Short mmCIF file of C-alpha atoms and ligand atoms in Angstrom, two decimals:
data_model
loop_
_atom_site.label_atom_id
_atom_site.label_comp_id
_atom_site.label_asym_id
_atom_site.label_seq_id
_atom_site.Cartn_x
_atom_site.Cartn_y
_atom_site.Cartn_z
CA UNK A 18 0.74 8.91 12.51
CA UNK A 19 -1.66 11.37 14.06
CA UNK A 20 -5.45 11.15 13.84
CA UNK A 21 -7.13 14.01 15.66
CA UNK A 22 -3.82 14.58 17.48
CA UNK A 23 -3.67 10.97 18.70
CA UNK A 24 -0.94 8.54 17.61
CA UNK A 25 -2.18 5.48 15.67
CA UNK A 26 -0.84 2.56 13.72
CA UNK A 27 -3.15 0.77 11.28
CA UNK A 28 -3.09 -2.55 13.16
CA UNK A 29 -2.28 -3.71 16.70
CA UNK A 30 -3.00 -6.63 19.03
CA UNK A 31 -5.28 -6.35 22.04
CA UNK A 32 -5.64 -8.69 25.04
CA UNK A 33 -8.90 -9.58 26.69
CA UNK A 34 -10.03 -12.33 29.06
CA UNK A 35 -11.27 -14.33 26.08
CA UNK A 36 -7.83 -14.26 24.43
CA UNK A 37 -6.08 -11.92 22.07
CA UNK A 38 -7.74 -10.06 19.25
CA UNK A 39 -6.40 -7.73 16.57
CA UNK A 40 -7.64 -4.18 16.10
CA UNK A 41 -7.59 -2.42 12.75
CA UNK A 42 -8.61 0.94 11.39
CA UNK A 43 -11.57 0.04 9.16
CA UNK A 44 -10.56 1.64 5.85
CA UNK A 45 -13.90 0.96 4.18
CA UNK A 46 -15.42 3.63 6.45
CA UNK A 47 -12.93 6.41 5.71
CA UNK A 48 -12.90 9.33 5.09
CA UNK A 49 -16.27 10.01 6.68
CA UNK A 50 -16.09 7.73 9.72
CA UNK A 51 -12.97 6.83 11.72
CA UNK A 52 -13.75 3.44 13.22
CA UNK A 53 -11.69 0.70 14.86
CA UNK A 54 -12.77 -2.87 14.06
CA UNK A 55 -11.96 -5.97 16.11
CA UNK A 56 -10.73 -9.10 14.39
CA UNK A 57 -11.22 -12.19 16.56
CA UNK A 58 -10.25 -15.14 14.39
CA UNK A 59 -8.75 -16.22 11.08
CA UNK A 60 -11.99 -16.13 9.02
CA UNK A 61 -12.56 -12.54 10.17
CA UNK A 62 -9.01 -11.58 9.21
CA UNK A 63 -9.42 -13.15 5.77
CA UNK A 64 -12.67 -11.25 5.33
CA UNK A 65 -11.00 -7.98 6.44
CA UNK A 66 -8.30 -8.49 3.77
CA UNK A 67 -10.77 -9.46 1.01
CA UNK A 68 -13.18 -6.60 1.68
CA UNK A 69 -10.27 -4.17 2.04
CA UNK A 70 -10.94 -3.10 5.61
CA UNK A 71 -7.18 -3.50 5.60
CA UNK A 72 -5.41 -2.98 2.28
CA UNK A 73 -2.12 -1.85 0.80
CA UNK A 74 0.66 -4.39 0.27
CA UNK A 75 2.66 -3.96 3.51
CA UNK A 76 -0.46 -3.79 5.67
CA UNK A 77 -1.89 -6.90 4.04
CA UNK A 78 1.36 -8.64 4.99
CA UNK A 79 1.10 -7.48 8.60
CA UNK A 80 -2.57 -8.48 8.74
CA UNK A 81 -1.74 -11.93 7.37
CA UNK A 82 0.95 -12.36 10.04
CA UNK A 83 -1.62 -11.58 12.73
CA UNK A 84 -4.02 -13.89 10.88
CA UNK A 85 -1.53 -16.71 11.44
CA UNK A 86 -1.33 -15.81 15.15
CA UNK A 87 -5.14 -15.92 15.40
CA UNK A 88 -5.12 -19.30 13.65
CA UNK A 89 -2.55 -20.68 16.11
CA UNK A 90 -4.70 -19.37 18.98
CA UNK A 91 -7.44 -21.67 17.74
CA UNK A 92 -5.22 -24.65 16.88
CA UNK A 93 -1.43 -24.68 16.63
CA UNK A 94 -1.04 -28.00 14.82
CA UNK A 95 1.00 -28.35 11.61
CA UNK A 96 -2.13 -29.26 9.67
CA UNK A 97 -4.12 -26.23 10.83
CA UNK A 98 -1.16 -23.91 10.20
CA UNK A 99 -0.76 -25.20 6.64
CA UNK A 100 -4.49 -24.86 5.89
CA UNK A 101 -4.65 -21.37 7.39
CA UNK A 102 -1.58 -20.27 5.42
CA UNK A 103 -3.19 -21.47 2.20
CA UNK A 104 -6.41 -19.55 2.86
CA UNK A 105 -4.54 -16.38 3.77
CA UNK A 106 -2.34 -16.50 0.66
CA UNK A 107 -5.44 -16.93 -1.53
CA UNK A 108 -7.25 -13.97 0.02
CA UNK A 109 -5.58 -11.42 -2.31
CA UNK A 110 -3.21 -12.64 -5.01
CA UNK A 111 -1.20 -9.67 -6.27
CA UNK A 112 0.66 -8.14 -3.30
CA UNK A 113 3.64 -10.39 -2.64
CA UNK A 114 3.95 -9.11 0.96
CA UNK A 115 1.07 -11.37 1.93
CA UNK A 116 2.84 -14.56 0.85
CA UNK A 117 6.13 -13.23 2.24
CA UNK A 118 4.66 -12.63 5.70
CA UNK A 119 2.82 -15.96 5.85
CA UNK A 120 5.96 -17.82 4.77
CA UNK A 121 8.03 -16.00 7.39
CA UNK A 122 5.52 -16.97 10.09
CA UNK A 123 5.59 -20.62 8.98
CA UNK A 124 9.40 -20.69 8.91
CA UNK A 125 9.44 -19.35 12.46
CA UNK A 126 6.67 -21.52 13.89
CA UNK A 127 6.90 -24.94 12.28
CA UNK A 128 10.25 -25.93 13.87
CA UNK A 129 8.80 -25.22 17.37
CA UNK A 130 6.84 -27.64 19.57
CA UNK A 131 3.11 -26.91 19.22
CA UNK A 132 2.83 -25.62 22.81
CA UNK A 133 5.46 -22.93 22.16
CA UNK A 134 3.91 -21.60 18.97
CA UNK A 135 1.27 -19.18 20.22
CA UNK A 136 3.52 -16.78 22.09
CA UNK A 137 6.07 -16.84 19.28
CA UNK A 138 3.37 -16.19 16.67
CA UNK A 139 2.21 -13.01 18.39
CA UNK A 140 5.81 -11.89 18.88
CA UNK A 141 6.78 -12.54 15.25
CA UNK A 142 3.72 -10.70 13.91
CA UNK A 143 4.59 -7.73 16.14
CA UNK A 144 8.16 -7.85 14.86
CA UNK A 145 6.97 -7.79 11.24
CA UNK A 146 4.96 -4.66 12.10
CA UNK A 147 7.87 -2.93 13.85
CA UNK A 148 10.19 -3.75 10.97
CA UNK A 149 7.69 -2.36 8.48
CA UNK A 150 7.73 0.96 10.32
CA UNK A 151 11.55 1.09 10.21
CA UNK A 152 11.68 0.18 6.50
CA UNK A 153 9.23 2.94 5.67
CA UNK A 154 11.12 5.51 7.72
CA UNK A 155 14.28 4.61 5.80
CA UNK A 156 12.39 4.94 2.49
CA UNK A 157 11.30 8.37 3.71
CA UNK A 158 14.90 9.42 4.33
CA UNK A 159 16.15 8.29 0.89
CA UNK A 160 13.13 9.77 -0.90
CA UNK A 161 13.64 13.05 0.95
CA UNK A 162 17.09 13.35 -0.67
CA UNK A 163 15.44 13.12 -4.10
CA UNK A 164 12.87 15.77 -3.24
CA UNK A 165 15.56 18.03 -1.77
CA UNK A 166 17.54 17.80 -5.01
CA UNK A 167 14.54 18.91 -7.09
CA UNK A 168 13.69 21.60 -4.56
CA UNK A 169 17.26 22.90 -4.67
CA UNK A 170 17.16 23.13 -8.48
CA UNK A 171 13.73 24.73 -8.78
CA UNK A 172 13.49 26.83 -5.58
CA UNK A 173 9.68 26.77 -5.58
CA UNK A 174 6.84 24.50 -4.50
CA UNK A 175 7.55 20.92 -5.56
CA UNK A 176 4.49 19.19 -7.04
CA UNK A 177 4.44 15.44 -6.56
CA UNK A 178 1.81 13.25 -8.18
CA UNK A 179 0.78 10.03 -6.48
CA UNK A 180 -1.75 7.33 -7.27
CA UNK A 181 -3.90 5.15 -5.01
CA UNK A 182 -2.92 5.15 -1.35
CA UNK A 183 0.63 4.21 -0.47
CA UNK A 184 0.59 6.27 2.69
CA UNK A 185 0.58 5.20 6.32
CA UNK A 186 -2.85 3.61 5.91
CA UNK A 187 -1.37 1.15 3.39
CA UNK A 188 1.39 0.12 5.80
CA UNK A 189 1.72 -0.25 9.56
CA UNK A 190 2.89 3.37 9.74
CA UNK A 191 4.50 6.17 7.66
CA UNK A 192 3.70 4.68 4.24
CA UNK A 193 5.97 4.06 1.28
CA UNK A 194 5.24 6.60 -1.48
CA UNK A 195 4.07 9.15 1.08
CA UNK A 196 6.98 8.59 3.51
CA UNK A 197 9.34 10.89 1.51
CA UNK A 198 6.53 13.44 1.25
CA UNK A 199 5.92 13.45 5.01
CA UNK A 200 9.69 13.67 5.55
CA UNK A 201 9.93 16.63 3.15
CA UNK A 202 6.95 18.40 4.73
CA UNK A 203 8.35 17.81 8.24
CA UNK A 204 11.73 19.17 7.09
CA UNK A 205 10.03 22.40 6.04
CA UNK A 206 10.24 21.85 2.26
CA UNK A 207 7.42 23.34 0.26
CA UNK A 208 5.67 20.30 -1.21
CA UNK A 209 2.24 19.93 -2.77
CA UNK A 210 0.68 16.59 -3.73
CA UNK A 211 -1.56 15.88 -6.72
CA UNK A 212 -3.74 13.00 -5.52
CA UNK A 213 -5.26 10.82 -8.25
CA UNK A 214 -8.73 9.76 -7.10
CA UNK A 215 -8.08 6.10 -8.10
CA UNK A 216 -11.31 4.66 -9.40
CA UNK A 217 -13.00 2.35 -8.69
CA UNK A 218 -12.25 2.15 -4.95
CA UNK A 219 -11.10 5.78 -4.68
CA UNK A 220 -8.17 5.08 -2.38
CA UNK A 221 -6.64 8.40 -3.48
CA UNK A 222 -9.71 10.55 -2.88
CA UNK A 223 -10.85 8.75 0.27
CA UNK A 224 -7.63 7.68 1.97
CA UNK A 225 -4.63 9.63 0.64
CA UNK A 226 -6.47 12.95 0.80
CA UNK A 227 -7.65 12.10 4.33
CA UNK A 228 -4.25 11.18 5.71
CA UNK A 229 -2.44 14.09 4.03
CA UNK A 230 -5.12 16.37 5.44
CA UNK A 231 -4.66 14.95 8.95
CA UNK A 232 -0.94 15.72 8.70
CA UNK A 233 -1.41 19.16 7.14
CA UNK A 234 0.35 18.40 3.83
CA UNK A 235 -0.98 20.63 0.99
CA UNK A 236 -2.71 18.50 -1.64
CA UNK A 237 -5.26 18.61 -4.44
CA UNK A 238 -7.42 15.70 -5.58
CA UNK A 239 -7.60 15.23 -9.35
CA UNK A 240 -9.57 12.83 -11.50
CA UNK A 241 -7.49 9.89 -12.65
CA UNK A 242 -7.52 11.21 -16.18
CA UNK A 243 -6.02 14.60 -15.30
CA UNK A 244 -2.49 13.38 -14.51
CA UNK A 245 -1.18 13.38 -18.10
CA UNK A 246 -2.59 16.84 -18.77
CA UNK A 247 -0.88 18.28 -15.67
CA UNK A 248 2.41 16.71 -16.70
CA UNK A 249 2.16 18.23 -20.19
CA UNK A 250 1.66 21.60 -18.56
CA UNK A 251 4.80 21.25 -16.43
CA UNK A 252 2.73 21.14 -13.24
CA UNK A 253 4.23 17.88 -11.97
CA UNK A 254 7.86 17.70 -10.81
CA UNK A 255 7.91 14.01 -9.96
CA UNK A 256 5.66 10.99 -9.62
CA UNK A 257 5.97 8.71 -6.58
CA UNK A 258 3.79 5.61 -6.30
CA UNK A 259 3.85 2.46 -4.17
CA UNK A 260 3.88 -1.12 -5.43
CA UNK A 261 2.27 -4.47 -4.73
CA UNK A 262 5.02 -6.50 -6.34
CA UNK A 263 8.26 -5.53 -8.05
CA UNK A 264 10.13 -8.12 -10.09
CA UNK A 265 13.88 -8.69 -9.86
CA UNK A 266 14.08 -6.96 -13.26
CA UNK A 267 12.36 -3.81 -11.93
CA UNK A 268 8.85 -4.18 -13.39
CA UNK A 269 6.45 -2.41 -11.03
CA UNK A 270 3.00 -3.83 -10.37
CA UNK A 271 0.72 -1.33 -8.65
CA UNK A 272 -2.87 -0.11 -8.57
CA UNK A 273 -4.61 -0.02 -11.94
CA UNK A 274 -3.83 3.26 -13.71
CA UNK A 275 -0.22 3.47 -12.53
CA UNK A 276 1.02 2.44 -15.99
CA UNK A 277 -0.77 5.39 -17.62
CA UNK A 278 0.92 7.80 -15.19
CA UNK A 279 4.30 6.27 -16.05
CA UNK A 280 3.62 6.59 -19.79
CA UNK A 281 2.67 10.24 -19.43
CA UNK A 282 5.71 10.94 -17.26
CA UNK A 283 7.95 9.27 -19.84
CA UNK A 284 6.45 11.27 -22.70
CA UNK A 285 6.60 14.59 -20.86
CA UNK A 286 10.27 14.96 -21.84
CA UNK A 287 9.12 15.56 -25.44
CA UNK A 288 7.66 18.85 -24.19
CA UNK A 289 10.79 19.69 -22.24
CA UNK A 290 9.43 18.63 -18.83
CA UNK A 291 11.40 15.90 -17.12
CA UNK A 292 8.99 14.08 -14.84
CA UNK A 293 10.85 11.27 -13.08
CA UNK A 294 8.72 8.29 -12.12
CA UNK A 295 9.62 6.58 -8.83
CA UNK A 296 8.19 3.57 -7.03
CA UNK A 297 8.76 3.51 -3.26
CA UNK A 298 9.16 -0.10 -2.23
CA UNK A 299 10.23 -1.91 0.96
CA UNK A 300 12.21 -5.11 0.34
CA UNK A 301 9.31 -7.50 1.23
CA UNK A 302 7.52 -6.10 -1.87
CA UNK A 303 10.26 -7.35 -4.18
CA UNK A 304 9.64 -10.78 -5.67
CA UNK A 305 13.12 -12.06 -6.49
CA UNK A 306 11.63 -15.18 -8.09
CA UNK A 307 10.07 -13.18 -10.95
CA UNK A 308 11.76 -11.46 -13.86
CA UNK A 309 8.81 -10.68 -16.15
CA UNK A 310 5.97 -8.71 -14.60
CA UNK A 311 3.56 -9.20 -17.52
CA UNK A 312 3.94 -12.92 -17.81
CA UNK A 313 4.31 -13.84 -14.16
CA UNK A 314 2.32 -11.52 -11.89
CA UNK A 315 -1.26 -12.54 -11.20
CA UNK A 316 -3.49 -9.49 -11.56
CA UNK A 317 -6.41 -9.57 -9.14
CA UNK A 318 -9.78 -9.27 -10.85
CA UNK A 319 -12.25 -7.75 -8.40
CA UNK A 320 -16.01 -7.72 -8.23
CA UNK A 321 -18.00 -5.79 -10.86
CA UNK A 322 -19.95 -4.14 -8.04
CA UNK A 323 -16.92 -1.96 -7.28
CA UNK A 324 -17.47 -0.15 -10.58
CA UNK A 325 -21.24 -0.25 -10.59
CA UNK A 326 -21.70 1.23 -7.12
CA UNK A 327 -20.25 4.29 -5.42
CA UNK A 328 -20.69 5.29 -1.82
CA UNK A 329 -20.37 8.69 -0.23
CA UNK A 330 -21.94 11.17 2.16
CA UNK A 331 -25.22 12.81 1.23
CA UNK A 332 -25.84 16.49 1.95
CA UNK A 333 -27.88 15.45 5.02
CA UNK A 334 -24.85 13.62 6.44
CA UNK A 335 -25.95 10.04 5.88
CA UNK A 336 -23.67 7.60 4.06
CA UNK A 337 -25.31 6.20 0.93
CA UNK A 338 -24.39 3.81 -1.85
CA UNK A 339 -25.67 4.51 -5.34
CA UNK A 340 -25.60 2.65 -8.64
CA UNK A 341 -24.02 4.52 -11.56
CA UNK A 342 -24.34 2.02 -14.43
CA UNK A 343 -27.22 1.07 -16.71
CA UNK A 344 -28.71 -2.14 -15.37
CA UNK A 345 -27.08 -5.27 -16.75
CA UNK A 346 -23.94 -3.50 -18.05
CA UNK A 347 -20.93 -5.78 -18.40
CA UNK A 348 -17.99 -4.71 -16.25
CA UNK A 349 -14.29 -5.65 -16.11
CA UNK A 350 -12.37 -4.73 -13.00
CA UNK A 351 -8.64 -5.58 -13.10
CA UNK A 352 -7.24 -4.13 -9.87
CA UNK A 353 -3.56 -3.72 -10.80
CA UNK A 354 -1.30 -3.13 -13.79
CA UNK A 355 2.38 -3.57 -14.57
CA UNK A 356 4.66 -0.66 -15.42
CA UNK A 357 7.68 -1.97 -17.33
CA UNK A 358 11.11 -1.25 -15.85
CA UNK A 359 12.02 0.91 -18.86
CA UNK A 360 9.48 3.55 -17.75
CA UNK A 361 10.71 3.62 -14.15
CA UNK A 362 13.35 6.21 -13.19
CA UNK A 363 14.17 4.69 -9.83
CA UNK A 364 13.02 2.43 -7.04
CA UNK A 365 13.22 4.00 -3.60
CA UNK A 366 13.97 1.27 -1.07
CA UNK A 367 15.11 1.21 2.55
CA UNK A 368 18.63 0.60 1.23
CA UNK A 369 18.68 3.60 -1.09
CA UNK A 370 17.46 4.49 -4.59
CA UNK A 371 18.18 1.99 -7.37
CA UNK A 372 17.73 2.18 -11.13
CA UNK A 373 15.35 -0.70 -11.95
CA UNK A 374 18.04 -2.68 -13.78
CA UNK A 375 20.32 -2.34 -10.75
CA UNK A 376 17.84 -3.63 -8.21
CA UNK A 377 19.84 -6.84 -7.84
CA UNK A 378 22.54 -4.77 -6.13
CA UNK A 379 20.32 -4.74 -3.05
CA UNK A 380 21.46 -6.79 -0.08
CA UNK A 381 19.04 -9.68 0.54
O1 LIG B 15 -6.10 -2.54 -3.69
P1 LIG B 15 -5.24 -1.86 -2.69
O2 LIG B 15 -5.84 -0.63 -2.10
O3 LIG B 15 -4.72 -2.81 -1.64
O4 LIG B 15 -3.97 -1.40 -3.55
C1 LIG B 15 -2.94 -0.70 -2.92
C2 LIG B 15 -1.90 -0.25 -3.84
O5 LIG B 15 -1.93 -0.49 -5.03
C3 LIG B 15 -0.72 0.44 -3.23
O6 LIG B 15 -0.19 1.39 -4.10
C4 LIG B 15 0.35 -0.61 -2.93
O7 LIG B 15 -0.17 -1.66 -2.20
C5 LIG B 15 1.49 -0.02 -2.20
S1 LIG B 15 1.06 0.36 -0.55
C6 LIG B 15 2.39 0.95 0.27
#
């Protein structure tokens, strides 16, 4: 997508005399600073994933694939590959794309002689990235049909609520939840996005608002708690979110707070407003081994500091981090929640839109 009129993906390889490195857009610096960071080895890639310089389920998968390539660059032996894979998979537990990508890299590399692994590793990681872009474009096309339908019925601005960042920054390009929105905007449909700020890391306020702004899509940032109120007032036509893991039974695990949006959307019909709730999900985000999101999905518990501290730009332009809690306050910081399939209207995939209980109709 475009940043200051220049085309970018979120991650790409770079060659230098010292070997190959990986470049990423450092998402911890946005929206105030657009900075490219260089990742030179596996420990740096693991750190980039843990600290959320790269984040979002599909992008974590792509980053992990390049992490494997960086590991092979150091040592392509079976033992080193297995150890590296383990460390990568542990770096963030909830998004299944990470395990999926690492497993795909191992399946591709382990049958090869060690001396053939490096070139194949870089090629396979690049393929994972290219495929991600195609999957997201297809999600955009199917989601556009849904938006068109609502637009046709209502003949006015269509207000779409989203949570966290499931835009191009969360993927290699185009995004999942935002792909249909970009497609609708590009097709000339009148869309407006309610962007939930997404405490504690503010991916909505910092990242979604930034990328929608770069593309010229009308949007308004709201506090996380405002979503239900807007739905009661009939100011939301549909909700589209991304996901970190979707079970075979259609339970949707996504950024903490997603469940509350789904509950409010479900209840809105009691006031005569139908607010369909969609998750936009590429197939690598579906975990076919799981059927019960509550029992089986590991919810990442992140550092208390994420709630205690906020960073932003001061009036004088400097970036500052400030503490907002009384000293010593106990904090809990679960990073994701599970929305049960019964609250989900549909899952927008690259193969089309499925009711959650019909997800198993997808080709695998
Ligand atoms: O903690 P994050 O920022 O990695 O969480 C991201 C989300 O929850 C996204 O909604 C999800 O990964 C889908 S991204 C296309």
